[in-house]
Tab-separated table of C-alpha atoms and ligand atoms in Angstrom:
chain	number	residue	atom	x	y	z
E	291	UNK	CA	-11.507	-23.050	-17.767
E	292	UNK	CA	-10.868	-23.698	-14.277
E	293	UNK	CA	-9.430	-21.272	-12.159
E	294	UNK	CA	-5.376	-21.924	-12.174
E	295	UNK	CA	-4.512	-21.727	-8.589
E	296	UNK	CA	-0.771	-22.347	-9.500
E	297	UNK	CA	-0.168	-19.122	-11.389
E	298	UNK	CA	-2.038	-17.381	-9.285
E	299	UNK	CA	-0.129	-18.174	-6.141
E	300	UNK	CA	3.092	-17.122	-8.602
E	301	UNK	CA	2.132	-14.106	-8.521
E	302	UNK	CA	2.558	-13.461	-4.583
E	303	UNK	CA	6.089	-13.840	-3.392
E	304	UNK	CA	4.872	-13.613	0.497
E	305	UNK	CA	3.388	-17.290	-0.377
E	306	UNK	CA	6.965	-18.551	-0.613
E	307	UNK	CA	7.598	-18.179	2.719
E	308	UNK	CA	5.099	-20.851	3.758
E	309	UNK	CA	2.468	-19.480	6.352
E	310	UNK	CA	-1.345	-20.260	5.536
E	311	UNK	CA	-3.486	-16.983	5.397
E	312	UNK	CA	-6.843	-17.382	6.130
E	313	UNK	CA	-6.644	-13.668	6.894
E	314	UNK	CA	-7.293	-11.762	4.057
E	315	UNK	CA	-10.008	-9.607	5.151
E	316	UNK	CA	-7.233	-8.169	7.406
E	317	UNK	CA	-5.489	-7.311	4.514
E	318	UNK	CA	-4.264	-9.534	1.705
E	319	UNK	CA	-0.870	-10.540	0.674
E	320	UNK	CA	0.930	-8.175	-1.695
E	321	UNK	CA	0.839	-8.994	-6.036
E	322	UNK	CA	4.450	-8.717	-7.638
E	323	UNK	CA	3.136	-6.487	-10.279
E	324	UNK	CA	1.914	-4.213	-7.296
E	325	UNK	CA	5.378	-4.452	-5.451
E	326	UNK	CA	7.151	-3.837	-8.973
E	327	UNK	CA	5.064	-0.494	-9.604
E	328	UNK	CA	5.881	0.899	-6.182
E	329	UNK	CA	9.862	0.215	-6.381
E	330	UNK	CA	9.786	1.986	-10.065
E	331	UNK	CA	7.590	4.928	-8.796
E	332	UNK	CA	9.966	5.216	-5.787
E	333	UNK	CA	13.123	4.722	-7.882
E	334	UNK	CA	12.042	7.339	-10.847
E	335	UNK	CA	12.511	10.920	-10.709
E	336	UNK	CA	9.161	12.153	-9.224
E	337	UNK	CA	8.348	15.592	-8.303
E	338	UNK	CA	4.915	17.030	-6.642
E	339	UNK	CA	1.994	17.539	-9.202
E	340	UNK	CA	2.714	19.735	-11.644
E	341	UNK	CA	2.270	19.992	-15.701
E	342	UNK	CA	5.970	22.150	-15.983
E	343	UNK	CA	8.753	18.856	-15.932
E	344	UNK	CA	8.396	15.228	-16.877
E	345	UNK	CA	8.752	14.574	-12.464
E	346	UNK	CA	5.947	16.457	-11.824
E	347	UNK	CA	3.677	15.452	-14.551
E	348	UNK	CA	4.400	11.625	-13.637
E	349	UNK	CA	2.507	12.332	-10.569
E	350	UNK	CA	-0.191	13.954	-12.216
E	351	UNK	CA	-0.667	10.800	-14.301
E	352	UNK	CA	0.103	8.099	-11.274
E	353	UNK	CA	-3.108	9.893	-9.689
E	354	UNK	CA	-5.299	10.003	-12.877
E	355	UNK	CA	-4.119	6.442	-13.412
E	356	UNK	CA	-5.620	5.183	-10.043
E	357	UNK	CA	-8.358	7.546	-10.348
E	358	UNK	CA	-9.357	5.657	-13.327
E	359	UNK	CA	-7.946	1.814	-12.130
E	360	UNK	CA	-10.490	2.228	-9.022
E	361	UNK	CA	-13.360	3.497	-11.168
E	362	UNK	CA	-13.144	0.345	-13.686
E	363	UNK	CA	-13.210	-2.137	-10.317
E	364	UNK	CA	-16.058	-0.155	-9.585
E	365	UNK	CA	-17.736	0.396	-12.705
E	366	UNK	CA	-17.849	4.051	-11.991
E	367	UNK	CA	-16.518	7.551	-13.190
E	368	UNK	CA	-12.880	8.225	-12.831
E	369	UNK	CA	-13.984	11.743	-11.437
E	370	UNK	CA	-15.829	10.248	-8.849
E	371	UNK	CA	-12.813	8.741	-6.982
E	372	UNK	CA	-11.826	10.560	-3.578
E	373	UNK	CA	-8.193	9.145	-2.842
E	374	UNK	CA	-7.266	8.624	0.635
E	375	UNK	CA	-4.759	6.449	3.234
E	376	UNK	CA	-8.104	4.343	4.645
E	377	UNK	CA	-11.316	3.570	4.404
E	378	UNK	CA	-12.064	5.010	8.033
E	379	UNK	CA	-10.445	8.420	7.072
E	380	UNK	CA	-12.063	8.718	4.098
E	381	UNK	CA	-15.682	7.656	6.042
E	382	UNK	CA	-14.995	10.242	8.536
E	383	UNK	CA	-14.143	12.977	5.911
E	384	UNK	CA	-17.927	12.849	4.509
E	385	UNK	CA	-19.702	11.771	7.657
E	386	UNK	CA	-17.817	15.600	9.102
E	387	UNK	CA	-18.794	17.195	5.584
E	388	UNK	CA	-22.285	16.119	5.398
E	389	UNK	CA	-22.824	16.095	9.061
E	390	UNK	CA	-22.380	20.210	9.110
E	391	UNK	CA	-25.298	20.149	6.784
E	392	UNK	CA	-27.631	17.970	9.369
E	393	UNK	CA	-30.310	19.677	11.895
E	394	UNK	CA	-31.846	18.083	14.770
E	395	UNK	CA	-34.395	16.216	13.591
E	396	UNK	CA	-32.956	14.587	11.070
E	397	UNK	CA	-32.073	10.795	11.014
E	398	UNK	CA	-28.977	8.762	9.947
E	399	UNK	CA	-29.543	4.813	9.563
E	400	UNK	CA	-26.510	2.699	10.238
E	401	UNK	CA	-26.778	-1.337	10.781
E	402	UNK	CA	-25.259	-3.229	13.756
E	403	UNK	CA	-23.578	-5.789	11.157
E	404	UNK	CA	-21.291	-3.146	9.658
E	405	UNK	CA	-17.412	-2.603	10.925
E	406	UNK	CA	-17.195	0.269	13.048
E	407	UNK	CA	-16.068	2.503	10.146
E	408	UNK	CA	-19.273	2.958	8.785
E	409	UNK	CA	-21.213	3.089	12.036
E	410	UNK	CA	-18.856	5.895	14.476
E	411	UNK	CA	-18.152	8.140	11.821
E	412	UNK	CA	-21.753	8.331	10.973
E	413	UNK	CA	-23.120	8.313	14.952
E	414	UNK	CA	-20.683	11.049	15.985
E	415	UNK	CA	-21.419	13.256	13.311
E	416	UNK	CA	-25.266	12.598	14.061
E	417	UNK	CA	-24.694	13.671	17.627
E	418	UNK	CA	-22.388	16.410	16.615
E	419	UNK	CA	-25.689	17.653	14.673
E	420	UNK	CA	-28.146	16.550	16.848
E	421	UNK	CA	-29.242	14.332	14.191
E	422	UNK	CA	-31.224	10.830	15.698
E	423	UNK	CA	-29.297	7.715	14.422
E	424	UNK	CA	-31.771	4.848	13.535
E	425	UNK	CA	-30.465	0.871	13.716
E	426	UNK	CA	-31.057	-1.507	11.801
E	427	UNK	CA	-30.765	-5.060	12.983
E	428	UNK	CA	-29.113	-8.310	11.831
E	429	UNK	CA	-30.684	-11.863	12.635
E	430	UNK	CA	-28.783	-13.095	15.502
E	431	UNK	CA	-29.041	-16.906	14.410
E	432	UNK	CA	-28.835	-16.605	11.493
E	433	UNK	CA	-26.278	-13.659	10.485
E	434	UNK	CA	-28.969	-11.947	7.812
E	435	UNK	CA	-29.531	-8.232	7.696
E	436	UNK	CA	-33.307	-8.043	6.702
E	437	UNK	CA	-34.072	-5.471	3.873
E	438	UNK	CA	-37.654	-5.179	4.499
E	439	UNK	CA	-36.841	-3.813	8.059
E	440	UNK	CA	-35.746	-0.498	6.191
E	441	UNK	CA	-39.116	0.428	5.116
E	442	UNK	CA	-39.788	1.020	8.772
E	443	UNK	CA	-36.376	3.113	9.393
E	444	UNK	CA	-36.155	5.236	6.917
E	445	UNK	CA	-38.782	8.530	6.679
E	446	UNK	CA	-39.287	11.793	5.337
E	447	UNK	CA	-36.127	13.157	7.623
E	448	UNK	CA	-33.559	10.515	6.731
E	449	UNK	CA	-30.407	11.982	5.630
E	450	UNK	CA	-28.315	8.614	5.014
E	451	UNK	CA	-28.147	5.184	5.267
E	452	UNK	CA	-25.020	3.124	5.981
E	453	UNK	CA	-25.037	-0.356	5.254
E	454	UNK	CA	-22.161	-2.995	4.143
E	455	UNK	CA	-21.774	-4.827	0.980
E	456	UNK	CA	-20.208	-7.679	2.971
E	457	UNK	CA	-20.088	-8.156	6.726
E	458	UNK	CA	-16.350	-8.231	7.992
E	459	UNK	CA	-17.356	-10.808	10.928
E	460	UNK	CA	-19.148	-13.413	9.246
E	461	UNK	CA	-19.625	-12.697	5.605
E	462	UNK	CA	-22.967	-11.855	5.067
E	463	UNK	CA	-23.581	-9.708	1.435
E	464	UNK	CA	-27.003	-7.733	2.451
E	465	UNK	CA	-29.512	-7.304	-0.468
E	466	UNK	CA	-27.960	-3.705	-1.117
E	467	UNK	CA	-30.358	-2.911	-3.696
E	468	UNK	CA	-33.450	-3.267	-2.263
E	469	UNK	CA	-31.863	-1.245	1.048
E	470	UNK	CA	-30.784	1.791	-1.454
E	471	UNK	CA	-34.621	1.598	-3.158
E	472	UNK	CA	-36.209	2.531	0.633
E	473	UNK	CA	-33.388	4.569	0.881
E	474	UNK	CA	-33.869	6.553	-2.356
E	475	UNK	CA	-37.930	6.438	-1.847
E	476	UNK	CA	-36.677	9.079	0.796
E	477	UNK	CA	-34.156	11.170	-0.744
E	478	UNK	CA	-31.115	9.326	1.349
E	479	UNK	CA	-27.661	9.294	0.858
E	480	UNK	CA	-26.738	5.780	0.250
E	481	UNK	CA	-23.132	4.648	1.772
E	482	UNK	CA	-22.126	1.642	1.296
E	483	UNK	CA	-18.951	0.241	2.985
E	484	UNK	CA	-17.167	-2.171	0.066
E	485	UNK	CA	-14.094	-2.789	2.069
E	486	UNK	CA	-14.870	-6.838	2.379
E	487	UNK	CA	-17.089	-7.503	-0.528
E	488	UNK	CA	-15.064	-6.279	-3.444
E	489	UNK	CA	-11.902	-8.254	-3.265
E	490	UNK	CA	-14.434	-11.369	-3.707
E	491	UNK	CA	-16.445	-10.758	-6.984
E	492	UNK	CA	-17.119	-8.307	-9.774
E	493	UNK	CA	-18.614	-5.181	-8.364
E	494	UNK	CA	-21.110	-2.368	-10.311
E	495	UNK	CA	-22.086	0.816	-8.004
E	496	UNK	CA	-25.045	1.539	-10.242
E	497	UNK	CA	-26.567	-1.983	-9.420
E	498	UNK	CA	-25.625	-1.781	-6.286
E	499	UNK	CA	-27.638	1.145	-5.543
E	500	UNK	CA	-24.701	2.973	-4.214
E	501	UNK	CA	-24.522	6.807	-3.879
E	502	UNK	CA	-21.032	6.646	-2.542
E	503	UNK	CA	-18.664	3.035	-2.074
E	504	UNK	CA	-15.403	3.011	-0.488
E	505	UNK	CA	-13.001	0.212	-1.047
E	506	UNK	CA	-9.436	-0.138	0.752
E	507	UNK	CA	-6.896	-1.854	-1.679
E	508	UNK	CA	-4.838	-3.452	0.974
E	509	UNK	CA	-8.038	-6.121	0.855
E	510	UNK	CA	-7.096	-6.365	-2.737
E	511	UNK	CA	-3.287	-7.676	-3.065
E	512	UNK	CA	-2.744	-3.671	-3.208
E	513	UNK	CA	-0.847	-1.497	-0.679
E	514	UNK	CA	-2.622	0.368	2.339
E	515	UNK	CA	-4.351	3.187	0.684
E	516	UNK	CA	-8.169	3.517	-0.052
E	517	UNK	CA	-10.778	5.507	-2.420
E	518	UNK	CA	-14.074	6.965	-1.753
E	519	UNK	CA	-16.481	6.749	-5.184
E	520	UNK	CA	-19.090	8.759	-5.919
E	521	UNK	CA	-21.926	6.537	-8.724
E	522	UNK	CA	-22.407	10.423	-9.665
E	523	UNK	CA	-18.813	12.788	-9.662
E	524	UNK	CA	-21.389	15.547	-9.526
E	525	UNK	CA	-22.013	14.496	-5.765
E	526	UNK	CA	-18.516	15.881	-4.417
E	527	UNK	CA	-18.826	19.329	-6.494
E	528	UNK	CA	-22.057	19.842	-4.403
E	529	UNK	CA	-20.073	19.519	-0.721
E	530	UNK	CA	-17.485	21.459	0.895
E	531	UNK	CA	-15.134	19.597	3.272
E	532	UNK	CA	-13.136	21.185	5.698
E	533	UNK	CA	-9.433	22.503	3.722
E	534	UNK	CA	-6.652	24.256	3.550
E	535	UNK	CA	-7.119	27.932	1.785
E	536	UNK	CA	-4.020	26.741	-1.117
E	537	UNK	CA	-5.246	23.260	-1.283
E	538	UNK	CA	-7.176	22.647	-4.256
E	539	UNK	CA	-10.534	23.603	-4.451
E	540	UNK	CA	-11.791	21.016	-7.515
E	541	UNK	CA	-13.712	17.890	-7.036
E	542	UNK	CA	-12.560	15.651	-6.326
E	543	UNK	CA	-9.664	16.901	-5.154
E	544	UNK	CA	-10.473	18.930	-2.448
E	545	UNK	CA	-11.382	15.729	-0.314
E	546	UNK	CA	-7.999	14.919	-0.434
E	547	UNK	CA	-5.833	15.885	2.348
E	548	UNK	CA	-1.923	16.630	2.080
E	549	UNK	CA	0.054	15.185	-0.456
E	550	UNK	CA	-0.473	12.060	-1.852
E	551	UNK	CA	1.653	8.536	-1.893
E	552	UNK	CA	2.511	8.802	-5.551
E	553	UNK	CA	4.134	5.274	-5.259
E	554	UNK	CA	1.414	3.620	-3.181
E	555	UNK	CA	-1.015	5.122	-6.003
E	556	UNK	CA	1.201	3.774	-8.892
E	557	UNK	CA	0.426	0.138	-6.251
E	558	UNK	CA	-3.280	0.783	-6.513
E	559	UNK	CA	-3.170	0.723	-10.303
E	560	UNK	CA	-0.936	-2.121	-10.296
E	561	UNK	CA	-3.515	-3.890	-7.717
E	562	UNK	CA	-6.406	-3.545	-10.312
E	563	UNK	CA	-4.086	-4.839	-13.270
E	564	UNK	CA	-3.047	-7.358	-11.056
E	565	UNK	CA	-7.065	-8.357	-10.458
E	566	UNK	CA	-7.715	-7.965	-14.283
E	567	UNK	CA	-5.403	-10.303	-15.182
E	568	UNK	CA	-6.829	-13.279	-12.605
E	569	UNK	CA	-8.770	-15.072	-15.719
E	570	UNK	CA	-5.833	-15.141	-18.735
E	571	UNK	CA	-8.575	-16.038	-21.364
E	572	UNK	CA	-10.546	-13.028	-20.349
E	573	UNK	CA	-10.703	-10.628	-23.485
E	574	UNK	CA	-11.962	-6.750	-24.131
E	575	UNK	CA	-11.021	-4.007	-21.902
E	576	UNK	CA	-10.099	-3.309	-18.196
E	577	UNK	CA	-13.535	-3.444	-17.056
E	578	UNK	CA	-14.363	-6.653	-18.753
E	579	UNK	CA	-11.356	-8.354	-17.669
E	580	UNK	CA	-11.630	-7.240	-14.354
E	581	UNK	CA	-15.378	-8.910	-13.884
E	582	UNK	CA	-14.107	-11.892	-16.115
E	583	UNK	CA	-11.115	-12.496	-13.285
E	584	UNK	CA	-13.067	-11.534	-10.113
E	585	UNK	CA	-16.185	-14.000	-11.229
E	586	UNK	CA	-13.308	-16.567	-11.674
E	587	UNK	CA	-11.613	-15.949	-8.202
E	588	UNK	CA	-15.203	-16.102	-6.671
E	589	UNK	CA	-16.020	-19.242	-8.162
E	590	UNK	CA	-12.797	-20.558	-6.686
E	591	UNK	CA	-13.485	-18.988	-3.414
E	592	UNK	CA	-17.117	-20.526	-2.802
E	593	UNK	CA	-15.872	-23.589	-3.622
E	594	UNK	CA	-13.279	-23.219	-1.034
E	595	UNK	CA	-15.678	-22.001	1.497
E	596	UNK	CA	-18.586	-24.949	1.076
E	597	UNK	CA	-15.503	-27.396	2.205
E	598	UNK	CA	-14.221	-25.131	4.912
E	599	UNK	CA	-18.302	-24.675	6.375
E	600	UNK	CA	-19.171	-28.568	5.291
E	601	UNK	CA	-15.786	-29.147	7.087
E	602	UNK	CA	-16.847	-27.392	10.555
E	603	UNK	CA	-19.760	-27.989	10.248
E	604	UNK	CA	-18.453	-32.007	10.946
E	605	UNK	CA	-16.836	-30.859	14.350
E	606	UNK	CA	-18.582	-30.746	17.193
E	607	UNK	CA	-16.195	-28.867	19.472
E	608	UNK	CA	-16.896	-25.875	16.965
E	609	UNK	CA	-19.474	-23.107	17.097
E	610	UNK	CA	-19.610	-21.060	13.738
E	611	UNK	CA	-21.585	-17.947	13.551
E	612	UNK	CA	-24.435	-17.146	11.062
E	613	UNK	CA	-25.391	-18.921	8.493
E	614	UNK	CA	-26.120	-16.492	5.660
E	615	UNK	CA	-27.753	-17.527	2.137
E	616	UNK	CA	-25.258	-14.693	0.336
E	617	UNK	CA	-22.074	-14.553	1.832
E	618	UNK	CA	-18.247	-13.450	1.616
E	619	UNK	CA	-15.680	-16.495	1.942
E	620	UNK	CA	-15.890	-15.293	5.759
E	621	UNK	CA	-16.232	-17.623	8.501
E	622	UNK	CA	-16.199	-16.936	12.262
E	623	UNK	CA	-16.449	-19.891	15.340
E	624	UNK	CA	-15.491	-20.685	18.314
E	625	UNK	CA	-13.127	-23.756	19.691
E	626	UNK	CA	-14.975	-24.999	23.028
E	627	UNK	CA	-13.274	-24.765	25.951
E	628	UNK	CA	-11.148	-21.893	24.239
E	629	UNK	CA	-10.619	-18.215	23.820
E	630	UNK	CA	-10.227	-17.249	20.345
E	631	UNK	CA	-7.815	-15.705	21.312
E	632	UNK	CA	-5.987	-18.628	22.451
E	633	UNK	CA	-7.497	-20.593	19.616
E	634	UNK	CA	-5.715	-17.980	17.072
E	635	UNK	CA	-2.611	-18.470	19.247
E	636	UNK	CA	-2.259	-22.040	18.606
E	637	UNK	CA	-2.717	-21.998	15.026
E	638	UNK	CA	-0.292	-19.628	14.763
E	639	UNK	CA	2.238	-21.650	16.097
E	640	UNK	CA	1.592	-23.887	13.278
E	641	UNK	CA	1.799	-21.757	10.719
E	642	UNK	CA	-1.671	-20.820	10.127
E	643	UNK	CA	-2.509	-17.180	9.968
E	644	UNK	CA	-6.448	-15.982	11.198
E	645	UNK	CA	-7.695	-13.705	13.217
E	646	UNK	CA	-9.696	-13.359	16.734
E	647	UNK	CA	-11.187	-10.558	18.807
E	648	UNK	CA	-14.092	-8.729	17.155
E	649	UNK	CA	-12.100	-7.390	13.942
E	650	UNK	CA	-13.583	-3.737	14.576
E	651	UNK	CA	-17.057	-5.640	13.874
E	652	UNK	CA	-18.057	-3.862	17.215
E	653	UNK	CA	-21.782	-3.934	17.475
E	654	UNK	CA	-22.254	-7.501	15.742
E	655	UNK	CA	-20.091	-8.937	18.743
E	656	UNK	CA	-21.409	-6.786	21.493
E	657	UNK	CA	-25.164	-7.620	19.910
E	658	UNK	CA	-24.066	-11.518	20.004
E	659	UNK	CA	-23.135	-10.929	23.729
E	660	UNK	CA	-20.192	-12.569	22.795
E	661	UNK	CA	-17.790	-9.191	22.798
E	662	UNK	CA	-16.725	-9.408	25.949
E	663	UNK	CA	-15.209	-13.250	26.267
E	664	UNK	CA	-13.378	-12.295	23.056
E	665	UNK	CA	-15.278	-12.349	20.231
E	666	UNK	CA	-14.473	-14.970	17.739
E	667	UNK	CA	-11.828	-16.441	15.070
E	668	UNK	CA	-11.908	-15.611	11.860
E	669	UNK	CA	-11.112	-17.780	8.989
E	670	UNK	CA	-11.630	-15.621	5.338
E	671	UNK	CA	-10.944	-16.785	2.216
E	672	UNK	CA	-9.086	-15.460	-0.589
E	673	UNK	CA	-8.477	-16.590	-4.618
E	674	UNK	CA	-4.986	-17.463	-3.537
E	675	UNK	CA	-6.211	-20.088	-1.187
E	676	UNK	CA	-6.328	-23.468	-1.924
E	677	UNK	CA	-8.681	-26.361	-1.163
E	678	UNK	CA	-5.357	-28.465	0.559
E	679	UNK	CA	-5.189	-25.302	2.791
E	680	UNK	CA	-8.545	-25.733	3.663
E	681	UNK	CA	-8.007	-29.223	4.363
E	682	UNK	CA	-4.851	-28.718	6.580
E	683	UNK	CA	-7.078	-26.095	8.631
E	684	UNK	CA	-9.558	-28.330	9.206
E	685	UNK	CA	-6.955	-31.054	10.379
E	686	UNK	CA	-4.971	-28.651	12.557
E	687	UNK	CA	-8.272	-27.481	14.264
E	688	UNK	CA	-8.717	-30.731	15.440
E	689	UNK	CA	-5.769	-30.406	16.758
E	690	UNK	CA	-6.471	-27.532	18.754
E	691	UNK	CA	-9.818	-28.446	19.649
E	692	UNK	CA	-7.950	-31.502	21.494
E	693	UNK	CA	-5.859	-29.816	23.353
E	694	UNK	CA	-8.726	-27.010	24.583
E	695	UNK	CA	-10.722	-30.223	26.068
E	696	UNK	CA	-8.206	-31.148	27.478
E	697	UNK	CA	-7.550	-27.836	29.187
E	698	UNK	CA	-11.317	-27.813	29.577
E	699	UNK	CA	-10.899	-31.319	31.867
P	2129	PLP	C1	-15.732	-4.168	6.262
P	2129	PLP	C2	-14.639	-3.206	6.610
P	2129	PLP	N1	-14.898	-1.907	6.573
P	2129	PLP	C3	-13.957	-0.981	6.863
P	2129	PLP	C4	-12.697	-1.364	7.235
P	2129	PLP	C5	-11.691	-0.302	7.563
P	2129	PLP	O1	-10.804	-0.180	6.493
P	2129	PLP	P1	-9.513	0.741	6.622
P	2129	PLP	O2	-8.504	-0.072	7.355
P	2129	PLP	O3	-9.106	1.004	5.199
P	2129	PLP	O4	-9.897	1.966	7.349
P	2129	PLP	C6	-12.375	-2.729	7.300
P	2129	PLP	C7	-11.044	-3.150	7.736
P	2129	PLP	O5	-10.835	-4.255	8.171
P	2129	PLP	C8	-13.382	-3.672	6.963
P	2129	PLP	O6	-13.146	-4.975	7.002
């Protein structure tokens, strides 16, 4: 059955208001179920955890719920989910931990295609340690990030190696699995930064190759709040993280600082429900239903993303970056005779929502030499896009292209 665009747009109210989002890698619109299950968490009696009133032990469940919402998305253990409010705080929480356990001598690998959340972390805590931090490289025509170059970079020393499942700036889905095989030859930690690939198809750790994932729901019609898996929950009850004395001391638990959103968790259940429920016909449990909908919404999104490319790729007055075999509905150009900026400006103004700088994709812009005129715009794709949307882009940044010439004259 064909994806049915209609319902799913029901199911955002934001969408009513009228604005085109090609920004969803920024952060996707909000689902009603997830807006519903924050209002009724915030308008219940809740207490902090605890097993002695009904309050309390509705916050024990909200976080067992996501615990175990996240871990069917992921395919994964619900005792291997760290909770957190972001992706880069929960990054920097094992790069610290692990990073006390590095000598000099030993070797980190991080890629200049990932965001900056899994490259800092991981370089500060190197340098912290006086650990050597290893690069790998990306193919500056055409966007890949060659697996085979790993063999070289990783060795008997190598601690970790941080790589994305999908590249923020221009969409590219690495081949994972054969990274985490050099990796694992070695005895490295494999990190892999999920945050843009898994709002756009099914996603398994254990195929992946992942030792640890970390998704952020806000990319996943959820609220701002992120999680941290572990393929094996054994990993976390092997590290110690910095922590309060009266904290909790179980895993994984004690990666989890303060007190958590109880509502914004109930939102991250809601979020996955939401996701499960994106292919009606889909039958069996959770798990099932969740691959079922997300292989339907990335059906819908490749589709979408062959007319936006074949689309550009018609206009002369645009430059778009990479041209990855596997990618993420993720597309980034340039107007000519404009900045991005002012290129994201104009479309604004007419309704259409994208981004432009270097989206935190720091070392794939500065690489590109392109950083420092101001990056690129971003157009990224999401199930509740449509192909008239595309369509409309395409017209508009005509549009705009005529006017920068004209400016250019
Ligand atoms: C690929 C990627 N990784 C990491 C992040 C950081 O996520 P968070 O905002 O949850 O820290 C982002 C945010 O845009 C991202 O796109």
């Amino acid at each position: 059955m064909p994806f049915d665009i209609a319902r799913t747009r029901a199911a955002y109210p934001a969408l009513t208001e009228g604005f085109v989002h090609f920004d969803g890698a920024g952060g996707t619109q909000t689902a009603a179920g997830v807006i519903d299950a924050v209002t009724d968490a915030m308008r219940a009696a809740v207490g902090n955890r605890s097993a002695a009133s009904v309050p309390g032990r509705r916050s024990l469940d909200m976080v067992a719920a996501a615990r175990s919402a996240v871990a069917d998305l992921l395919g994964a253990d619900p005792a291997g989910v760290v909770l957190g409010p972001s992706a880069t705080a929960l990054t920097y929480t094992l790069a610290r931990t692990l990073g006390a356990g590095w000598r000099p001598g030993d070797e980190v690998v991080v890629s200049r295609l990932d965001h900056d959340s899994n490259v800092r972390p991981w370089v500060q805590a190197a340098e912290a340690a006086g650990a050597t931090v290893r690069w790998a490289e990306f193919d500056r025509h055409t966007g890949e990030l060659p697996a085979g170059q790993y063999a070289d970079l990783v060795g008997e020393r190598t601690r970790l190696v941080a790589v994305t499942a999908g590249s923020n700036a221009i969409g590219t889905v690495p081949d994972v699995p054969a990274i985490a095989k050099t990796a694992h030859a070695v005895g490295a930690l494999v990190y892999v930064d999920g945050v843009h690939a898994v709002p756009h198809g099914p996603t398994d750790l254990a195929s992946l190759g992942a030792d640890v994932l970390v998704t952020s729901a806000y990319k996943w019609s959820g609220p701002h709040l992120a999680a941290m898996v572990a393929a094996d929950p054994g990993r976390w009850a092997a590290l110690r993280p910095a922590k309060l004395i009266p904290s909790s001391d179980a895993a994984p638990d004690r990666f989890e600082y303060g007190t958590p959103s109880f509502p914004l968790l109930a939102g991250v259940t809601a979020a996955v429900d939401h996701l499960a429920g994106l292919d009606p016909d889909a039958v069996g449990d959770r798990r099932a239903r969740l691959r079922a909908g997300l292989a339907a919404a990335q059906a819908h999104e490749e589709a979408l993303l062959d007319r936006l490319l074949t689309g550009l790729a018609e206009r002369p007055a645009i430059t778009v970056y990479g041209t990855p075999a596997r990618r993420c509905p993720t597309v980034s150009f340039r107007v000519a005779g404009m900045s991005p900026e002012a290129t994201q400006e104009a479309l604004g103004a007419a309704g259409f929502c994208l981004s432009s700088g270097d989206y935190y994709a720091y070392e794939y812009f500065q690489a590109m030499g392109l950083r420092d005129s101001g990056g690129a715009v971003r157009a990224s794709i999401y199930h509740y896009n449509t192909a008239d949307e595309v369509d409309r882009l395409l017209t508009e940044l005509d549009t705009v292209a005529d006017g920068g010439e004209r400016m250019a004259r």
